[in-house]
Coordinates of C-alpha atoms in Angstrom, one line a residue:
Chain A
M1 CA 94.1 68.6 62.8
A2 CA 92.7 71.4 65.0
D3 CA 91.3 74.4 63.3
T4 CA 91.0 77.7 65.2
A5 CA 89.5 79.9 62.5
I6 CA 86.0 78.8 63.4
Y7 CA 84.4 77.5 66.6
G8 CA 83.2 74.3 65.1
L9 CA 80.6 72.7 62.9
M10 CA 77.0 72.6 63.8
A11 CA 74.5 70.0 62.6
E12 CA 70.8 70.6 62.9
F13 CA 68.3 67.8 63.6
Q14 CA 64.5 67.8 63.6
D15 CA 63.8 65.4 66.4
P16 CA 65.5 64.1 69.6
S17 CA 66.0 60.5 68.4
A18 CA 68.0 61.6 65.4
L19 CA 70.2 63.8 67.6
V20 CA 70.9 61.1 70.1
E21 CA 71.8 58.7 67.4
A22 CA 74.0 61.2 65.6
T23 CA 75.8 62.0 68.9
R24 CA 76.4 58.4 69.6
R25 CA 77.9 57.9 66.2
A26 CA 80.1 61.0 66.4
V27 CA 81.5 59.8 69.8
D28 CA 82.0 56.4 68.4
A29 CA 83.9 58.0 65.5
G30 CA 86.4 59.3 68.0
Y31 CA 85.2 62.9 68.5
R32 CA 85.5 64.1 72.1
K33 CA 85.1 67.9 72.1
L34 CA 81.4 68.1 71.2
D35 CA 78.2 69.2 72.7
A36 CA 74.5 69.0 71.9
Y37 CA 72.0 71.8 72.3
T38 CA 68.3 71.0 72.9
P39 CA 65.1 72.8 74.0
F40 CA 64.5 70.4 76.9
P41 CA 66.6 67.9 78.9
I42 CA 67.2 64.6 77.2
E43 CA 68.6 62.0 79.5
E44 CA 70.0 59.8 76.8
L45 CA 72.2 62.6 75.5
A46 CA 74.5 62.9 78.5
E47 CA 75.0 59.2 78.2
A48 CA 75.7 59.4 74.4
L49 CA 78.2 62.2 75.1
R50 CA 79.7 60.0 77.8
F51 CA 79.3 63.0 80.1
R52 CA 79.4 62.5 83.8
D53 CA 79.9 65.1 86.5
R54 CA 79.6 63.9 90.1
R55 CA 80.8 67.2 91.7
L56 CA 77.4 68.8 92.2
P57 CA 76.0 66.2 94.6
L58 CA 79.2 66.4 96.6
L59 CA 79.0 70.2 96.7
V60 CA 75.4 70.0 98.0
L61 CA 76.5 67.5 100.7
A62 CA 79.3 69.8 101.7
G63 CA 76.9 72.7 101.8
G64 CA 74.5 70.8 104.0
I65 CA 77.2 69.7 106.4
V66 CA 78.7 73.3 106.7
G67 CA 75.2 74.7 107.2
G68 CA 74.2 72.2 109.9
L69 CA 77.5 72.6 111.8
S70 CA 77.5 76.4 111.6
G71 CA 73.8 76.6 112.6
F72 CA 74.4 74.4 115.6
G73 CA 77.7 76.1 116.5
L74 CA 76.1 79.6 116.2
Q75 CA 73.4 78.7 118.7
Y76 CA 75.8 77.0 121.1
W77 CA 78.1 79.9 121.1
I78 CA 75.3 82.5 121.6
N79 CA 73.2 80.7 124.1
V80 CA 75.8 78.8 126.1
I81 CA 79.1 80.8 125.8
N82 CA 78.5 84.4 124.8
Y83 CA 75.1 85.2 126.2
P84 CA 73.9 82.6 128.7
L85 CA 70.4 83.6 129.9
I86 CA 68.0 81.5 132.0
A87 CA 64.7 81.2 130.1
G88 CA 61.8 78.9 131.0
G89 CA 64.0 77.0 133.5
K90 CA 65.7 75.2 130.6
P91 CA 69.5 74.5 130.7
Y92 CA 71.7 76.7 128.7
F93 CA 72.7 73.8 126.5
A94 CA 69.1 72.7 125.7
W95 CA 70.2 71.0 122.5
P96 CA 66.7 69.7 121.4
N97 CA 65.7 73.4 121.2
F98 CA 68.6 74.0 118.8
I99 CA 67.4 71.3 116.3
P100 CA 64.9 73.4 114.2
V101 CA 67.4 76.1 113.4
T102 CA 70.2 73.6 112.7
F103 CA 67.8 71.8 110.3
E104 CA 66.8 75.0 108.5
M105 CA 70.4 76.1 108.1
T106 CA 71.4 72.7 106.7
I107 CA 68.7 73.0 104.1
L108 CA 69.5 76.6 103.3
F109 CA 73.2 76.0 102.7
A110 CA 72.6 72.8 100.8
A111 CA 70.0 74.6 98.5
L112 CA 72.4 77.5 98.0
A113 CA 75.1 75.1 97.1
A114 CA 72.8 73.3 94.6
V115 CA 71.8 76.4 92.8
F116 CA 75.1 78.3 92.7
G117 CA 77.0 75.1 92.2
M118 CA 75.0 74.2 89.1
I119 CA 75.3 77.7 87.7
G120 CA 79.0 77.9 88.5
L121 CA 79.9 74.4 87.1
N122 CA 78.0 75.3 84.0
G123 CA 80.1 78.3 83.6
L124 CA 77.1 80.7 83.7
P125 CA 76.3 83.5 83.5
L126 CA 78.0 83.7 80.1
L127 CA 76.1 86.1 78.0
Y128 CA 78.2 85.6 74.8
H129 CA 79.0 82.2 73.3
P130 CA 80.1 81.4 69.8
V131 CA 77.2 79.0 69.2
F132 CA 74.8 82.0 69.3
N133 CA 76.5 83.1 66.0
A134 CA 75.1 80.2 64.1
P135 CA 72.0 81.1 62.0
G136 CA 68.9 79.4 63.3
F137 CA 70.4 78.6 66.7
A138 CA 67.6 80.6 68.3
L139 CA 65.4 77.6 67.6
A140 CA 67.5 75.6 70.1
S141 CA 65.2 77.0 72.8
R142 CA 62.1 76.1 70.7
D143 CA 62.0 72.9 68.6
R144 CA 65.4 72.2 67.0
F145 CA 68.2 70.0 68.1
F146 CA 71.8 70.8 67.4
L147 CA 75.1 68.9 67.6
V148 CA 78.3 70.9 67.6
I149 CA 81.7 69.4 67.0
E150 CA 84.3 71.9 68.2
A151 CA 87.3 72.9 66.1
S152 CA 89.5 72.3 69.1
D153 CA 88.9 68.6 68.8
P154 CA 92.1 66.9 67.7
K155 CA 90.2 64.9 65.1
F156 CA 88.5 67.9 63.7
D157 CA 88.8 68.6 60.0
R158 CA 86.5 71.1 58.3
H159 CA 85.9 68.9 55.3
A160 CA 85.9 65.4 56.8
T161 CA 83.9 66.3 59.9
G162 CA 81.4 68.1 57.8
E163 CA 81.0 65.1 55.6
M164 CA 80.5 62.8 58.6
L165 CA 77.8 65.1 60.0
R166 CA 76.0 65.3 56.7
G167 CA 75.9 61.5 56.7
L168 CA 74.1 61.5 60.1
T169 CA 70.7 62.4 58.8
A170 CA 71.4 66.1 59.7
H171 CA 68.9 68.5 58.3
E172 CA 71.6 71.1 57.8
V173 CA 75.3 71.6 58.6
V174 CA 76.8 75.0 59.2
E175 CA 80.1 76.5 60.3
V176 CA 80.0 78.4 63.6
A177 CA 82.1 81.5 63.6
N178 CA 84.4 82.1 66.5
Chain B
M1 CA 31.6 68.1 76.5
N2 CA 31.2 65.5 79.3
E3 CA 32.6 62.8 77.1
T4 CA 35.8 64.7 76.4
R5 CA 36.1 65.5 80.0
S6 CA 35.9 61.9 81.2
S7 CA 38.2 60.7 78.4
Q8 CA 40.8 63.1 79.7
L9 CA 40.6 61.5 83.1
S10 CA 41.9 58.0 82.4
P11 CA 45.4 57.3 83.6
Q12 CA 46.6 56.6 80.1
A13 CA 45.3 59.9 78.8
P14 CA 48.0 62.3 77.7
I15 CA 48.7 65.0 80.2
I16 CA 48.9 67.6 77.5
A17 CA 46.0 67.6 75.0
P18 CA 47.0 65.8 71.8
G19 CA 48.1 67.5 68.6
H20 CA 50.7 69.8 70.1
T21 CA 54.3 70.2 68.8
F22 CA 57.4 71.7 70.5
G23 CA 56.7 74.9 68.6
S24 CA 53.0 75.2 69.3
V25 CA 53.4 74.8 73.1
T26 CA 56.3 77.4 73.0
D27 CA 54.1 79.8 71.0
K28 CA 51.0 79.3 73.1
I29 CA 52.6 79.8 76.5
S30 CA 55.1 82.6 75.5
S31 CA 52.4 84.5 73.5
I32 CA 50.7 85.3 76.9
V33 CA 53.8 87.2 77.9
L34 CA 55.1 88.5 74.5
T35 CA 52.1 90.6 73.6
K36 CA 51.4 94.3 73.7
S37 CA 48.0 94.0 75.4
A38 CA 46.4 92.0 78.1
P39 CA 42.8 90.9 78.3
I40 CA 40.4 93.3 80.0
P41 CA 39.8 91.1 83.1
W42 CA 43.6 91.3 83.7
Y43 CA 43.5 95.1 84.0
V44 CA 40.4 94.9 86.2
A45 CA 41.9 92.4 88.6
A46 CA 45.4 94.0 88.7
F47 CA 43.8 97.4 89.3
I48 CA 41.7 96.1 92.2
G49 CA 44.7 94.4 93.6
F50 CA 46.7 97.6 93.3
L51 CA 44.0 99.6 95.1
C52 CA 44.0 97.0 98.0
T53 CA 47.8 97.2 98.1
M54 CA 47.6 100.9 98.6
M55 CA 45.1 100.4 101.4
L56 CA 47.6 98.0 102.9
F57 CA 50.3 100.6 102.8
Y58 CA 47.9 103.1 104.4
A59 CA 47.0 100.7 107.2
I60 CA 50.7 99.9 107.8
T61 CA 51.7 103.5 107.9
Y62 CA 49.0 104.3 110.4
L63 CA 50.1 101.3 112.4
L64 CA 53.7 102.5 112.5
L65 CA 52.6 106.0 113.6
K66 CA 50.2 104.9 116.3
G67 CA 51.3 101.4 117.3
V68 CA 49.6 98.0 117.5
G69 CA 46.9 99.5 119.8
I70 CA 44.9 100.4 116.6
W71 CA 44.4 96.6 116.2
G72 CA 41.9 94.6 118.3
V73 CA 44.7 92.8 120.1
N74 CA 45.0 93.2 123.9
I75 CA 45.7 90.9 126.8
P76 CA 44.6 88.1 127.0
I77 CA 44.4 87.9 123.1
G78 CA 47.7 89.3 122.1
W79 CA 48.0 87.5 118.8
G80 CA 44.8 88.2 116.9
F81 CA 44.7 88.8 113.1
A82 CA 48.5 89.1 112.7
I83 CA 49.1 85.4 113.6
I84 CA 45.9 84.1 112.1
N85 CA 46.9 85.6 108.8
L86 CA 50.5 84.6 109.1
V87 CA 49.6 80.9 109.5
W88 CA 46.9 81.1 106.8
W89 CA 49.1 82.7 104.2
I90 CA 52.1 80.5 104.8
G91 CA 49.9 77.4 104.7
I92 CA 48.6 78.5 101.3
G93 CA 52.2 78.8 100.1
H94 CA 52.9 75.2 100.9
A95 CA 50.9 73.7 98.0
G96 CA 53.3 75.4 95.6
T97 CA 56.3 73.5 97.2
L98 CA 54.3 70.3 97.4
I99 CA 53.5 70.5 93.7
S100 CA 56.9 71.5 92.6
A101 CA 59.0 69.3 94.9
I102 CA 57.0 66.4 96.4
L103 CA 55.1 65.6 93.2
L104 CA 58.4 65.8 91.2
L105 CA 60.0 63.2 93.5
L106 CA 56.9 61.0 93.2
N107 CA 57.1 61.3 89.4
Q108 CA 53.7 62.8 89.0
K109 CA 54.1 64.2 85.6
W110 CA 50.8 66.2 85.6
R111 CA 52.5 68.6 88.0
T112 CA 54.3 70.2 85.1
S113 CA 51.4 72.3 83.9
I114 CA 50.7 73.9 87.3
N115 CA 54.1 74.0 89.1
R116 CA 55.3 77.4 87.8
F117 CA 52.4 79.4 88.9
A118 CA 51.9 77.4 92.1
E119 CA 55.6 78.3 93.0
A120 CA 54.9 81.9 92.2
M121 CA 51.8 81.7 94.5
T122 CA 54.1 80.3 97.2
I123 CA 56.5 83.2 97.0
F124 CA 53.7 85.8 97.1
A125 CA 51.9 84.0 99.9
V126 CA 55.1 83.9 101.9
M127 CA 55.6 87.6 101.3
C128 CA 52.1 88.3 102.7
A129 CA 52.7 85.9 105.6
A130 CA 56.1 87.3 106.6
L131 CA 54.7 90.8 106.6
F132 CA 52.3 90.1 109.6
P133 CA 54.8 89.1 112.3
L134 CA 57.1 91.8 111.2
I135 CA 54.5 94.6 111.6
H136 CA 53.1 92.9 114.7
T137 CA 56.3 93.8 116.4
G138 CA 55.1 97.4 116.1
R139 CA 58.5 98.9 115.4
P140 CA 60.2 96.3 113.1
W141 CA 63.4 98.4 112.9
L142 CA 63.9 97.8 116.6
A143 CA 63.2 94.1 116.3
W144 CA 66.2 93.0 114.3
Y145 CA 68.5 92.3 117.2
W146 CA 66.2 89.7 118.9
L147 CA 65.2 88.2 115.5
L148 CA 68.5 87.8 113.8
P149 CA 71.8 86.9 115.3
Y150 CA 74.2 89.7 114.5
P151 CA 76.8 91.4 116.7
N152 CA 75.3 94.6 118.0
T153 CA 76.5 97.4 120.3
M154 CA 74.1 96.2 123.1
G155 CA 75.8 92.8 123.2
V156 CA 72.5 91.0 123.2
W157 CA 71.6 88.0 121.1
P158 CA 68.4 86.1 120.1
Q159 CA 67.0 83.4 122.4
F160 CA 67.3 80.1 120.5
R161 CA 65.2 78.2 123.0
S162 CA 62.1 80.1 121.8
P163 CA 60.0 78.8 119.0
L164 CA 59.5 82.4 117.7
I165 CA 63.2 82.4 116.6
W166 CA 62.7 79.0 114.9
D167 CA 60.0 80.7 113.0
V168 CA 62.3 83.4 111.8
F169 CA 64.8 80.8 110.5
A170 CA 62.1 78.5 109.0
I171 CA 60.2 81.2 107.2
S172 CA 63.4 83.0 105.9
T173 CA 64.9 79.7 104.7
Y174 CA 61.6 78.7 103.1
A175 CA 61.3 82.0 101.3
T176 CA 64.9 81.8 100.1
V177 CA 64.6 78.2 98.9
S178 CA 61.3 78.8 97.2
V179 CA 62.7 81.8 95.3
L180 CA 65.8 79.8 94.2
F181 CA 63.7 76.8 93.1
W182 CA 61.5 79.1 91.0
L183 CA 64.3 81.1 89.5
V184 CA 66.2 77.9 88.5
G185 CA 63.1 76.6 86.8
L186 CA 62.8 79.9 85.0
I187 CA 66.3 79.9 83.4
P188 CA 65.5 77.8 80.3
D189 CA 62.2 79.6 79.7
M190 CA 64.0 83.0 79.9
A191 CA 66.2 81.7 77.1
T192 CA 63.1 80.9 75.1
L193 CA 61.7 84.3 75.6
R194 CA 65.1 85.9 74.8
D195 CA 65.1 84.0 71.5
K196 CA 61.5 84.6 70.7
T197 CA 61.0 88.3 71.4
V198 CA 61.7 90.9 68.7
H199 CA 61.8 93.8 71.1
P200 CA 65.5 94.8 71.6
L201 CA 65.1 95.9 75.2
L202 CA 63.1 92.8 76.2
K203 CA 65.7 90.7 74.4
K204 CA 68.4 92.1 76.7
V205 CA 66.3 91.8 79.9
Y206 CA 65.3 88.2 79.2
G207 CA 68.8 87.5 78.0
V208 CA 70.4 88.6 81.2
A209 CA 67.8 86.7 83.2
A210 CA 68.6 83.6 81.2
L211 CA 72.3 83.9 82.3
G212 CA 73.3 83.0 78.8
W213 CA 71.5 79.6 78.8
R214 CA 72.1 77.8 75.5
G215 CA 70.6 74.4 76.1
S216 CA 73.8 72.5 76.2
A217 CA 73.4 68.8 77.0
K218 CA 76.1 69.1 79.6
H219 CA 74.3 72.0 81.3
W220 CA 71.0 70.2 81.1
S221 CA 72.6 67.2 82.9
R222 CA 73.8 69.3 85.8
Y223 CA 70.6 71.3 85.8
E224 CA 68.5 68.1 86.2
T225 CA 70.7 67.0 89.0
A226 CA 70.4 70.4 90.8
Y227 CA 66.7 70.4 90.3
L228 CA 66.2 67.0 91.7
L229 CA 68.4 67.8 94.7
L230 CA 66.5 71.0 95.3
A231 CA 63.3 69.0 95.2
G232 CA 64.7 66.6 97.7
L233 CA 65.7 69.5 100.0
A234 CA 62.5 71.4 99.6
T235 CA 60.4 68.4 100.6
P236 CA 61.6 68.0 104.2
L237 CA 61.8 71.8 104.4
V238 CA 58.1 72.4 103.6
I239 CA 57.1 69.8 106.2
S240 CA 59.4 71.4 108.8
V241 CA 58.2 75.0 108.1
H242 CA 54.6 74.3 109.1
S243 CA 55.7 72.0 111.9
V244 CA 57.8 74.9 113.3
I245 CA 54.8 77.2 112.9
S246 CA 52.7 74.8 114.9
F247 CA 55.5 74.8 117.6
D248 CA 54.6 78.4 118.2
F249 CA 51.5 77.1 119.7
T250 CA 52.4 73.7 121.0
I251 CA 55.4 74.8 123.0
G252 CA 53.0 77.0 125.0
I253 CA 50.9 75.5 127.8
I254 CA 47.6 77.1 126.8
P255 CA 44.8 74.5 126.6
G256 CA 44.0 73.9 122.9
W257 CA 47.6 74.7 121.9
H258 CA 49.7 72.2 123.9
S259 CA 49.1 69.2 121.7
T260 CA 51.2 66.7 119.8
I261 CA 48.8 66.4 116.9
F262 CA 49.5 69.9 115.8
P263 CA 52.6 69.4 113.5
P264 CA 51.0 66.8 111.2
Y265 CA 47.6 68.4 111.3
F266 CA 49.1 71.8 110.5
V267 CA 51.1 70.4 107.5
A268 CA 48.0 68.6 106.1
G269 CA 45.9 71.8 106.6
A270 CA 48.6 73.8 104.8
I271 CA 48.5 71.5 101.8
Y272 CA 44.7 71.6 101.9
A273 CA 44.5 75.4 102.0
G274 CA 47.2 75.6 99.3
F275 CA 45.5 73.3 96.8
A276 CA 42.3 75.3 97.4
M277 CA 44.1 78.4 96.5
V278 CA 45.8 76.8 93.4
L279 CA 42.4 75.9 92.2
T280 CA 41.0 79.3 93.0
L281 CA 43.7 80.8 90.7
A282 CA 44.0 78.1 88.1
I283 CA 40.3 77.9 87.1
P284 CA 39.9 81.6 86.2
L285 CA 43.4 81.8 84.6
R286 CA 42.8 78.8 82.5
A287 CA 39.6 80.3 81.2
L288 CA 41.1 83.7 80.8
Y289 CA 44.1 82.6 78.7
G290 CA 42.5 79.5 77.1
L291 CA 44.9 77.1 78.7
H292 CA 42.5 74.1 78.5
D293 CA 45.1 72.0 76.6
F294 CA 47.7 72.3 79.4
I295 CA 45.5 72.4 82.5
T296 CA 43.1 69.6 81.6
M297 CA 40.2 68.3 83.6
R298 CA 42.6 65.6 84.7
H299 CA 44.7 68.2 86.5
I300 CA 41.7 69.7 88.1
D301 CA 40.3 66.3 89.1
N302 CA 43.7 65.4 90.7
M303 CA 43.9 68.6 92.6
A304 CA 40.4 68.1 93.9
K305 CA 41.4 64.6 95.1
V306 CA 44.4 65.9 96.9
M307 CA 42.1 68.4 98.6
L308 CA 39.7 65.7 99.7
V309 CA 42.5 63.6 101.2
T310 CA 44.2 66.4 103.1
G311 CA 40.7 67.7 104.1
L312 CA 40.0 64.3 105.7
I313 CA 43.3 64.4 107.6
V314 CA 42.4 67.9 108.9
F315 CA 38.9 66.8 109.8
Y316 CA 40.4 63.8 111.7
G317 CA 42.5 66.4 113.5
Y318 CA 39.4 68.3 114.7
N319 CA 37.8 65.2 115.9
M320 CA 40.9 64.0 117.7
E321 CA 41.2 67.4 119.4
A322 CA 37.7 67.0 120.8
F323 CA 38.2 63.3 121.6
F324 CA 41.4 63.9 123.6
A325 CA 39.9 66.8 125.4
W326 CA 37.3 64.4 126.7
Y327 CA 39.7 61.4 127.1
S328 CA 42.4 63.3 128.9
A329 CA 39.9 64.1 131.7
N330 CA 41.7 67.4 132.0
Q331 CA 39.1 70.0 132.9
Y332 CA 40.8 72.9 131.1
E333 CA 41.0 70.9 127.9
T334 CA 37.4 69.8 128.2
F335 CA 36.3 73.3 128.9
M336 CA 38.3 74.7 125.9
V337 CA 36.5 72.4 123.5
W338 CA 33.2 73.0 125.1
N339 CA 33.8 76.7 124.9
R340 CA 34.7 76.5 121.2
M341 CA 31.5 74.7 120.5
T342 CA 29.1 76.6 122.7
G343 CA 31.0 79.7 123.9
P344 CA 30.8 83.2 122.4
Y345 CA 32.7 82.1 119.3
W346 CA 30.4 79.2 118.5
P347 CA 29.3 80.4 115.0
I348 CA 33.0 80.6 113.9
Y349 CA 33.7 77.0 115.2
W350 CA 30.6 75.5 113.5
S351 CA 31.3 77.5 110.2
L352 CA 34.8 76.0 110.3
I353 CA 33.4 72.5 110.7
F354 CA 31.0 73.1 107.8
C355 CA 33.6 74.7 105.5
N356 CA 36.5 72.3 106.2
G357 CA 34.7 69.1 107.3
V358 CA 31.4 68.9 105.6
A359 CA 31.6 70.9 102.3
P360 CA 34.7 68.9 101.0
Q361 CA 32.8 65.6 101.4
L362 CA 31.1 66.6 98.1
L363 CA 34.5 66.0 96.4
W364 CA 33.8 62.3 96.8
F365 CA 31.5 62.7 93.8
K366 CA 33.1 62.8 90.4
K367 CA 30.2 65.1 89.2
V368 CA 31.2 67.7 91.7
R369 CA 34.9 67.5 90.9
L370 CA 34.3 67.8 87.2
N371 CA 31.8 70.7 87.4
L372 CA 33.9 73.8 87.6
K373 CA 31.2 75.8 89.4
S374 CA 30.6 73.3 92.2
L375 CA 34.3 72.7 92.6
Y376 CA 34.9 76.4 92.8
A377 CA 32.3 76.7 95.5
V378 CA 34.0 74.0 97.5
T379 CA 37.4 75.6 97.1
M380 CA 36.1 78.9 98.3
A381 CA 34.6 77.2 101.3
V382 CA 38.0 75.6 102.1
N383 CA 39.7 79.0 101.7
V384 CA 37.4 80.5 104.2
G385 CA 37.4 77.4 106.4
M386 CA 41.1 77.3 106.8
W387 CA 41.1 81.0 107.8
L388 CA 38.4 80.3 110.4
E389 CA 40.5 77.3 111.7
R390 CA 43.4 79.6 112.4
F391 CA 40.9 82.1 114.1
V392 CA 39.6 79.3 116.3
I393 CA 43.0 78.1 117.2
V394 CA 44.4 81.5 118.0
V395 CA 41.5 83.3 119.6
T396 CA 39.3 80.7 121.3
S397 CA 42.3 79.1 123.0
L398 CA 43.6 82.4 124.3
H399 CA 40.4 84.2 125.3
R400 CA 39.4 81.8 128.1
D401 CA 42.4 80.1 129.7
F402 CA 42.8 78.7 133.3
V403 CA 41.6 81.6 135.4
P404 CA 38.2 83.2 134.7
S405 CA 39.5 86.6 136.0
S406 CA 41.8 86.7 133.0
W407 CA 39.2 86.0 130.4
G408 CA 38.4 88.4 127.6
M409 CA 37.0 88.9 124.1
Y410 CA 38.7 89.7 120.8
Y411 CA 37.1 91.9 118.1
P412 CA 39.1 92.8 115.1
T413 CA 39.1 96.6 114.2
R414 CA 38.8 98.1 110.8
W415 CA 42.6 98.3 110.7
D416 CA 42.8 94.5 111.1
W417 CA 40.5 94.1 108.2
M418 CA 42.2 96.7 106.1
T419 CA 45.6 95.0 106.6
F420 CA 44.2 91.5 105.9
I421 CA 42.2 92.6 102.8
G422 CA 45.2 94.6 101.7
T423 CA 47.4 91.5 101.7
L424 CA 44.8 89.7 99.6
G425 CA 45.0 92.5 97.1
M426 CA 48.7 92.5 97.1
F427 CA 48.7 88.8 96.4
V428 CA 46.2 89.2 93.5
M429 CA 48.3 92.1 92.1
L430 CA 51.6 90.2 92.3
M431 CA 50.0 87.1 90.7
F432 CA 48.6 89.1 87.8
L433 CA 51.9 91.0 87.3
F434 CA 53.6 87.6 87.3
V435 CA 51.4 86.1 84.6
R436 CA 52.0 89.2 82.5
V437 CA 55.8 89.2 82.5
L438 CA 56.8 85.5 83.0
P439 CA 55.6 82.3 81.5
M440 CA 53.0 80.9 83.9
I441 CA 53.6 77.3 82.7
S442 CA 57.0 75.8 82.4
I443 CA 57.6 75.7 78.7
F444 CA 60.6 73.4 78.6
E445 CA 58.9 70.9 80.9
V446 CA 55.8 70.8 78.8
R447 CA 57.9 70.2 75.7
A448 CA 59.6 67.3 77.5
L449 CA 56.1 65.8 78.2
L450 CA 55.0 65.6 74.6
P451 CA 55.1 62.1 73.1
Q452 CA 57.6 63.2 70.4
A453 CA 60.1 64.1 73.1
K454 CA 60.8 60.4 73.8
V455 CA 64.0 59.2 72.2
K456 CA 63.3 56.2 70.0
E457 CA 66.1 53.8 69.8
A458 CA 67.4 53.1 66.3
P459 CA 66.8 49.5 65.2
A460 CA 69.9 47.3 65.8
E461 CA 72.0 47.0 62.7

């Protein structure tokens, strides 16, 4: 039964192995709306959460293609169509000369897509989030590892979920205010 | 002392000195920033940097009032210090990208302790570099329409068949991508500073800079993907940037410039100069802030080895230049090399060979690599040598070309020196401001390097 009075329940762990193990068990127990919070990236966690997002590489690819085409197109339009000018006896459409700028524009657009795509898909910037309400959560950027099961999970039950989390070698389990 | 030093060098040795916890690395690195006072040498260096920056502004102001005639440039040497310094500075910047991108792709974990400030060094070096061609135009506000493609009332556009325009795109893309890479790397550390500081205003500033980062596993997953992709993009970019810089020379037909060896030899030279500058900065900063646990002798040894390898590539380039001048049987090429070695600029050529070719051979010896004083002497020789190399390429090629009637000499004026030393000061000032307000070592990546960060699989039930 979903509970909207609180954001969820947060369990605190002392080391990454305990968190990964607990996450795996919570997912096995059928919880789907959960997230872990750690001070550094842990590859095994995304796997344990069964989280997979393939959109970012595609965005970067699209950015690169758009950048390359617009870079080449820009030069073609300027030096061949709009402002043809004889320089160094080269043909107007001296395409090898257009490669460096095309290359740089490809990289530029792809890099912009990678950065803003990552920030956008992560829903950042988001300066307020309920997890910040939890006491001790500031340590998530230092040396503590947290698992949050959100109240919006269909399987969520304040009592039963809390019991399950306490059974997962959690150091402490607290409620996260909404 | 020597024993601990060599024990840190084995490939199995931990990259971070043993005994650290997630908390202790966080405290150590963030305490440099989150403190009310800085060590005295910080004030001294930042102040000297500030004074030189003021001198730079003075020199630029006078330049804008009077024109580029105050510099030593004149036909036939129209490039002079501006282009020498551009190439030198941008080359220095390349080590930062190499450390952050190429070493990441090659899974060289030791890069973690040095990548943040090497990236900062890249950004500041690119700023110094980009300044030179900009002020070399004399009136930069009138240069936009032939540098950047934008619709203007004159209806004129840039000439994309010129390597100078490739430069504009290469340097501006490089600057943008370097800044993005650095800022992305800073996001999680901004969150650490936000959570650690007790100052309410700093909490807000770092909080906004962290974009609300909360360390979510899903965010980390996308973050790691983005970081890896950025590294994959920055790697060909950094190689392209110095290749494009070398095209400025090679596309011209001047003897000594028109050479196919330039792109690889410029890229190697850039990495060479950059590692020398990283060591120049890392050795004093490490001592000043007591970062011996993070920047170990293994890091310093590795950087010295990279310098040796790239130095050998560069030295090979010098030898090939001389060899092909002879082998081509082209009298202008032969004369160019002969003029470099025995002409009016011979002391500069032979100092270059000494600084870049001979001095780094000392790095073959472990004793030299592990002695900070001797290593520092070699890095300073390389810093100077790489600058001399750009001087030799720009000036000695131009000053005596095909026709003796168009020969000339180049002497830098005091304004050239003031501008150059001014950018050195600006670089120092920006570096010191950076280490004061931002964590100079990536905290979250150092945490991930600790042995306790490894996930141990639970025994099968």
